[in-house]
PDB file of C-alpha atoms in Angstrom:
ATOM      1  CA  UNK A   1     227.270 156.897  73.775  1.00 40.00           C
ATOM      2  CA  UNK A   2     225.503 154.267  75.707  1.00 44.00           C
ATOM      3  CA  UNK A   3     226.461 155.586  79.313  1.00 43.00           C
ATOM      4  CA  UNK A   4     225.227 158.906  78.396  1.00 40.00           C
ATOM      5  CA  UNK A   5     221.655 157.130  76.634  1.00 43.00           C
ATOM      6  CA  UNK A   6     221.805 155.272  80.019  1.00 47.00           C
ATOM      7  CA  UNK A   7     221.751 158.828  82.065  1.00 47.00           C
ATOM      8  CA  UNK A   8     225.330 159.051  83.153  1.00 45.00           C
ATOM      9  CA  UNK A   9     226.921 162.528  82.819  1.00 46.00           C
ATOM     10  CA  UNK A  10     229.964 163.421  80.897  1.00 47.00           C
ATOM     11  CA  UNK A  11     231.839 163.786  84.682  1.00 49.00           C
ATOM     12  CA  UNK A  12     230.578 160.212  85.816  1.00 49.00           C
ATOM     13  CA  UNK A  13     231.677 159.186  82.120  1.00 48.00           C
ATOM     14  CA  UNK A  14     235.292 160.716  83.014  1.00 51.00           C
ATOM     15  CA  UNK A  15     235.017 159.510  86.694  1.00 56.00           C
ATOM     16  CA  UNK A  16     234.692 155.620  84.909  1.00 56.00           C
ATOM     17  CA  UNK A  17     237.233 156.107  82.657  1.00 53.00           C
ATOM     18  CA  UNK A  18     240.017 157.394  85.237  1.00 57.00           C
ATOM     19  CA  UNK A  19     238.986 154.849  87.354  1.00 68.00           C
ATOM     20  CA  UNK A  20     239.531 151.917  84.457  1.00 68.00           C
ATOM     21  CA  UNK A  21     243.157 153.675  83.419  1.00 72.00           C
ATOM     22  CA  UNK A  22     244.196 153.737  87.050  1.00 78.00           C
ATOM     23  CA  UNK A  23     243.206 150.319  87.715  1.00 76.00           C
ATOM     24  CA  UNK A  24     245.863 149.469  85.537  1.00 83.00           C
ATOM     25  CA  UNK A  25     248.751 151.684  86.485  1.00 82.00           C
ATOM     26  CA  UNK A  26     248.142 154.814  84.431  1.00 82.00           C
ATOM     27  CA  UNK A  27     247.252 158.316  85.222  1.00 77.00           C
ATOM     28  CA  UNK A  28     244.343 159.423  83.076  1.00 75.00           C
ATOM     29  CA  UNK A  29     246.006 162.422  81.617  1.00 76.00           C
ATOM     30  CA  UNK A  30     249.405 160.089  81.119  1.00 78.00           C
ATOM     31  CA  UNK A  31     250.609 159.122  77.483  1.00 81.00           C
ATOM     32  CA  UNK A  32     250.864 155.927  76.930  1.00 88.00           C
ATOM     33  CA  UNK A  33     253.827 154.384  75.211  1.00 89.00           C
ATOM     34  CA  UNK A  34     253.437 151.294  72.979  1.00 93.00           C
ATOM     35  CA  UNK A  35     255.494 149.331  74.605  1.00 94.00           C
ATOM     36  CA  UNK A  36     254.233 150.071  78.185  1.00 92.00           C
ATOM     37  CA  UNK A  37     250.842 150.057  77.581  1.00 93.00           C
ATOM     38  CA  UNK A  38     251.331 146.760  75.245  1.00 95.00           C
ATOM     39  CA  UNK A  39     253.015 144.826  78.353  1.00 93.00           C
ATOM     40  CA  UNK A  40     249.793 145.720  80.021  1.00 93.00           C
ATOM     41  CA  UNK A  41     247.633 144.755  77.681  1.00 94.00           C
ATOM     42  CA  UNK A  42     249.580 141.103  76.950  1.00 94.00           C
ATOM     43  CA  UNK A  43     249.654 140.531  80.562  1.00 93.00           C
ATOM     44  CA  UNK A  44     246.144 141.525  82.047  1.00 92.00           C
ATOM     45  CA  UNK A  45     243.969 141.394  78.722  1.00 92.00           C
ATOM     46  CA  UNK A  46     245.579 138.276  75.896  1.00 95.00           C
ATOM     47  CA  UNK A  47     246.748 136.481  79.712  1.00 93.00           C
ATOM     48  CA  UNK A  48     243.267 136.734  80.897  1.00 90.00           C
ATOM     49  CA  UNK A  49     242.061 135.506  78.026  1.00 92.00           C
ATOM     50  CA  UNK A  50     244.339 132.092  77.721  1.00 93.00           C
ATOM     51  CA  UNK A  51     243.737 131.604  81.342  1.00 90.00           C
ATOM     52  CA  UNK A  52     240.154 131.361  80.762  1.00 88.00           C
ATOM     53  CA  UNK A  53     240.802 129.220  77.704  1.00 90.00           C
ATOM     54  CA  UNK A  54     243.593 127.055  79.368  1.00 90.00           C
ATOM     55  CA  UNK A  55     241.038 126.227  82.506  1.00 85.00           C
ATOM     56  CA  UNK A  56     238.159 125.256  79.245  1.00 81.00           C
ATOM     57  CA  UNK A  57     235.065 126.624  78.082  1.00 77.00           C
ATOM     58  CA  UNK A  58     232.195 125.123  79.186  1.00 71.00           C
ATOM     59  CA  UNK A  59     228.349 125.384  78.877  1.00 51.00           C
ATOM     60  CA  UNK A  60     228.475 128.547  80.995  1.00 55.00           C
ATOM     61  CA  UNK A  61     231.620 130.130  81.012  1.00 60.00           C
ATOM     62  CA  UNK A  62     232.886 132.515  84.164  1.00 64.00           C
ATOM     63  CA  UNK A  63     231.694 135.864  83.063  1.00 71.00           C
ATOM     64  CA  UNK A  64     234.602 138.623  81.864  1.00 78.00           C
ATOM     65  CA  UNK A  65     235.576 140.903  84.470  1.00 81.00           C
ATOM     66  CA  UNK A  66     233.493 143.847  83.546  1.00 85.00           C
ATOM     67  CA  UNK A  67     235.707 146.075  85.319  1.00 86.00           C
ATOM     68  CA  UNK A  68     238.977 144.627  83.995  1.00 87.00           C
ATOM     69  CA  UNK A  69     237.261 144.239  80.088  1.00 89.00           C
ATOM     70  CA  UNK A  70     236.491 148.349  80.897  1.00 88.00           C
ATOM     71  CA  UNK A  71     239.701 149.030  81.757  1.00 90.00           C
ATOM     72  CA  UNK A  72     241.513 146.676  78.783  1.00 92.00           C
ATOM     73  CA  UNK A  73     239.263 148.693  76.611  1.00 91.00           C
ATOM     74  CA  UNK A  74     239.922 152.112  77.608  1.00 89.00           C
ATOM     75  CA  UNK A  75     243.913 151.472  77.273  1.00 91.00           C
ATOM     76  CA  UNK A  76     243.880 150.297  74.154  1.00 92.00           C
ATOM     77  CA  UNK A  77     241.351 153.177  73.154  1.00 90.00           C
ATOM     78  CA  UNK A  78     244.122 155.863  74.672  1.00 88.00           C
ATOM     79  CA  UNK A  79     246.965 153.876  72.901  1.00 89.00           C
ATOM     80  CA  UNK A  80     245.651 153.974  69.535  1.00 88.00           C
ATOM     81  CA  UNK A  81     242.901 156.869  69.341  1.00 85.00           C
ATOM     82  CA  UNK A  82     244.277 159.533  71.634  1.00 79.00           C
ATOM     83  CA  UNK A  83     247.757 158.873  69.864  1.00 80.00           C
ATOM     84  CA  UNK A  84     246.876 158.021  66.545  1.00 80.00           C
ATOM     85  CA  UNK A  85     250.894 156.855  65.684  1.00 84.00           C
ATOM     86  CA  UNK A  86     250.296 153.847  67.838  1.00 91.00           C
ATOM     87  CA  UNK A  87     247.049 152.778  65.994  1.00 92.00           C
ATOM     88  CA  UNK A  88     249.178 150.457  63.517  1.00 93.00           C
ATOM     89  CA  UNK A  89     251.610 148.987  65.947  1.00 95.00           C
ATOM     90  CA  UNK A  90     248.341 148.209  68.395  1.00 95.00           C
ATOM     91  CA  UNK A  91     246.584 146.400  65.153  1.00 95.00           C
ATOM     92  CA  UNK A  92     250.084 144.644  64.266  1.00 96.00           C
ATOM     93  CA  UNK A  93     250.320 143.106  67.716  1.00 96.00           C
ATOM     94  CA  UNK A  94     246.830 142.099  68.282  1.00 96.00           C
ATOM     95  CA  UNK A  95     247.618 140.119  64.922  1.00 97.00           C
ATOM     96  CA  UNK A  96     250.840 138.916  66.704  1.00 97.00           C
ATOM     97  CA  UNK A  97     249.468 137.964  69.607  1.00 97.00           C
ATOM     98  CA  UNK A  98     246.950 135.857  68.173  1.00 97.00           C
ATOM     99  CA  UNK A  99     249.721 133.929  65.873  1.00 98.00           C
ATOM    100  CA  UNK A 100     251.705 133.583  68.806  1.00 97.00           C
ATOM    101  CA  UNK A 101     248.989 131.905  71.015  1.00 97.00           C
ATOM    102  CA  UNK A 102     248.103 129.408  67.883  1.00 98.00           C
ATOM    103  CA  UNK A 103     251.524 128.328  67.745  1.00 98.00           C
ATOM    104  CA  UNK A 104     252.526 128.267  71.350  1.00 97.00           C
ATOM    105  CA  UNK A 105     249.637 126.497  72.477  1.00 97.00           C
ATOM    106  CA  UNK A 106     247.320 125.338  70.075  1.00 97.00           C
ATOM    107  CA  UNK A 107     249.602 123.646  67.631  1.00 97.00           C
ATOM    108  CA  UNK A 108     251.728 121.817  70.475  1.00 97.00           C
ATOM    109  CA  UNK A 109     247.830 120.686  71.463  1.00 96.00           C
ATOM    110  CA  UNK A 110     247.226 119.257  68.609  1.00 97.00           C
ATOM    111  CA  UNK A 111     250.430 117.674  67.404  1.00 95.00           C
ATOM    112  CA  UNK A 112     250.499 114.114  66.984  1.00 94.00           C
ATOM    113  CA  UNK A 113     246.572 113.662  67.144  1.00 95.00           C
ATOM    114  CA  UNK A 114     245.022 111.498  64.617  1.00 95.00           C
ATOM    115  CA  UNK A 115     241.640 110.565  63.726  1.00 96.00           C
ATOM    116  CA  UNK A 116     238.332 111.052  65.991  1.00 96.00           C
ATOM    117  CA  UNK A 117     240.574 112.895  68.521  1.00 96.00           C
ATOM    118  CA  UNK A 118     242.375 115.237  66.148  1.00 97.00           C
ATOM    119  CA  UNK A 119     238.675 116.693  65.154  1.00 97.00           C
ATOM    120  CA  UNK A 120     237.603 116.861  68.350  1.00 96.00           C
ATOM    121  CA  UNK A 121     240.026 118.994  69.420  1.00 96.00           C
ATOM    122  CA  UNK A 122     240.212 120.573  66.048  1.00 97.00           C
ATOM    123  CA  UNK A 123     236.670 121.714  66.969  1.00 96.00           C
ATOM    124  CA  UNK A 124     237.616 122.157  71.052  1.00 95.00           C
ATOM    125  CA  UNK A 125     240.594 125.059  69.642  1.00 96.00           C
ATOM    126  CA  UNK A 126     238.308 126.821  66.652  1.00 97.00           C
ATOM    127  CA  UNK A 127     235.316 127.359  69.647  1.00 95.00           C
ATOM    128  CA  UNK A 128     237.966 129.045  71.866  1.00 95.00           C
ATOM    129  CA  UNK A 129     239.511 131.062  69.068  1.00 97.00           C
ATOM    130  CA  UNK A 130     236.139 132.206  68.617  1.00 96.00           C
ATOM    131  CA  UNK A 131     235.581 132.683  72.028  1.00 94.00           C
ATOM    132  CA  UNK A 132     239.258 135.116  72.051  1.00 95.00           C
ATOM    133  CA  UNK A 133     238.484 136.243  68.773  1.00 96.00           C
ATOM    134  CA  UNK A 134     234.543 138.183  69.668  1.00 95.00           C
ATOM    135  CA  UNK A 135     236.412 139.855  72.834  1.00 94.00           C
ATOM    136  CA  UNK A 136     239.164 140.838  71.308  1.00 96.00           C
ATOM    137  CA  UNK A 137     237.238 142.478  68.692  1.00 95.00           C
ATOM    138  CA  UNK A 138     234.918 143.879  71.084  1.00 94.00           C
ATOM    139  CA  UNK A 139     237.923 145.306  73.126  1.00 94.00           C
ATOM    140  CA  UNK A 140     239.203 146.851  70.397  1.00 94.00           C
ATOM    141  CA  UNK A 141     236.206 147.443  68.107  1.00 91.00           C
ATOM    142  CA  UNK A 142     237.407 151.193  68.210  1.00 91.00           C
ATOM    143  CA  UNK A 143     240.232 150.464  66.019  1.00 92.00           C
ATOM    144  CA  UNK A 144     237.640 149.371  63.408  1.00 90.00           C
ATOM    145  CA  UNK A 145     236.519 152.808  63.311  1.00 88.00           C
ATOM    146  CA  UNK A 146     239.837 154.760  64.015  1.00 85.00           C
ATOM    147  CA  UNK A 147     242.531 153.216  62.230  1.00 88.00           C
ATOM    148  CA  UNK A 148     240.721 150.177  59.745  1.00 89.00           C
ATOM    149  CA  UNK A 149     238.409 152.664  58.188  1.00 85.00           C
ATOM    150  CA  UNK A 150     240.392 155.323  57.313  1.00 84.00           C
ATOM    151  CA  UNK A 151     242.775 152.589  55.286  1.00 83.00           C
ATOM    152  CA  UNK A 152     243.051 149.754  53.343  1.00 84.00           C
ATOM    153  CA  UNK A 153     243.309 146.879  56.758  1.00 93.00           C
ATOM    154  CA  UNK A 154     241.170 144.205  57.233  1.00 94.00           C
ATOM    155  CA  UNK A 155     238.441 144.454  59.992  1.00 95.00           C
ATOM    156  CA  UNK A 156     239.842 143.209  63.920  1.00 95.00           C
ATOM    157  CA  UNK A 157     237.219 140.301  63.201  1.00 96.00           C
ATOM    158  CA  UNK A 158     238.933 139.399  59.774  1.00 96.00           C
ATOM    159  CA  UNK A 159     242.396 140.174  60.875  1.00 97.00           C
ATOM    160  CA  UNK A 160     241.886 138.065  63.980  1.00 97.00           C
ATOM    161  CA  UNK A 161     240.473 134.950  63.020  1.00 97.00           C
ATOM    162  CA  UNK A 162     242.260 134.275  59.503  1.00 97.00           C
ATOM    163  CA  UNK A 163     245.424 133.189  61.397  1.00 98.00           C
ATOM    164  CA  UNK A 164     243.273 129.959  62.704  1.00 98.00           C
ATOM    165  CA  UNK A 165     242.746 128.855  58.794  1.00 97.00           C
ATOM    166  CA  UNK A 166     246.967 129.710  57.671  1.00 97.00           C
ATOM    167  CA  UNK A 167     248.495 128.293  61.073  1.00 98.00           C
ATOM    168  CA  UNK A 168     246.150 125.161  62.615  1.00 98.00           C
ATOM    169  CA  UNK A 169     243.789 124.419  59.384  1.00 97.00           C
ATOM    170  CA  UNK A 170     246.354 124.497  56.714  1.00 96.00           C
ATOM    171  CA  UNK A 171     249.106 121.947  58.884  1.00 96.00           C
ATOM    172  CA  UNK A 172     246.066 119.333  59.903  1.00 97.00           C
ATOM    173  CA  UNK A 173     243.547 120.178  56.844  1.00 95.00           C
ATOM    174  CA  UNK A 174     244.644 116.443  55.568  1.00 95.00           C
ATOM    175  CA  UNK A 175     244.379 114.732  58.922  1.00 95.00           C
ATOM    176  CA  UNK A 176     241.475 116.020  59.551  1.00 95.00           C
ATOM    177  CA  UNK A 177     239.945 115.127  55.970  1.00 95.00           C
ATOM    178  CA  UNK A 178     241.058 111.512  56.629  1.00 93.00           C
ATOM    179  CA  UNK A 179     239.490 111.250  59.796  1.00 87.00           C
TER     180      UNK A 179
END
């Protein structure tokens, strides 16, 4: 553990992690349902997310809310590590999630764009599913350890950013080649 290489203590450790379950609504010793801790998670962790994306990346992005990222991070831990049933239904959403932000936002961006415009938003969308892509990984890298190891899934990483390539590449992959 890094917080315990750091010099916290296991309490301090437990102190943090109440602290990041409760910031969210949960008691610390309180299952989690999917679907409870999922509405969560959509709203305060994939919304955060677009909002940052919808307001535009630039040079020097605001910073993630440590705090918030902490919390994120610690519910999705409890949801699919502490109850190991819920590890496939948290990996099949993240992969839902991502499809449905492509579709609903990204595609409608990009529809009807030709030429020197279509590429440079072409580019604009692949940085910020990047940009979604390494924090969602990073928020859920425990799944990677949990739940992709111990079967035959593709890593978050891989699971996360193929959906760019089948949904935006493959409809403007000839636009964008006649640009």
């Amino acid at each position: 553990d890094a917080a315990r290489a750091a010099g916290s203590t296991k309490a301090e450790d437990s102190a943090s992690f109440a602290a990041g379950i409760s910031a969210l609504g949960f008691a610390e010793h309180e299952p989690i349902s999917f679907d409870k801790g999922w509405r969560v998670f959509a709203r305060r962790g994939m919304g955060y997310l677009e909002d940052i994306l919808a307001k535009g990346l630039s040079s020097s992005p605001e910073p993630i809310d440590k705090m918030l990222y902490f919390a994120i991070q610690q519910l999705t831990y409890k949801m699919a590590c502490q109850q190991a049933s819920l590890a496939r239904q948290v990996y099949d959403a993240l992969a839902r999630s991502t499809e449905d932000y492509l579709r609903g936002t990204v595609l409608p961006a990009l529809r009807g764009m030709t030429g020197e415009a279509l590429l440079r938003e072409l580019r604009a969308r692949w940085w910020n599913h990047l940009f979604m892509v390494h924090w969602l990984n990073a928020i859920n890298t425990h799944l990677n350890h949990s739940f992709v190891e111990q079967g035959d899934y593709a890593c978050i990483m891989s699971l996360l950013l193929k959906p760019f390539y089948e949904i935006v590449w493959v409809a403007h992959r000839a636009a964008a080649r006649q640009a």
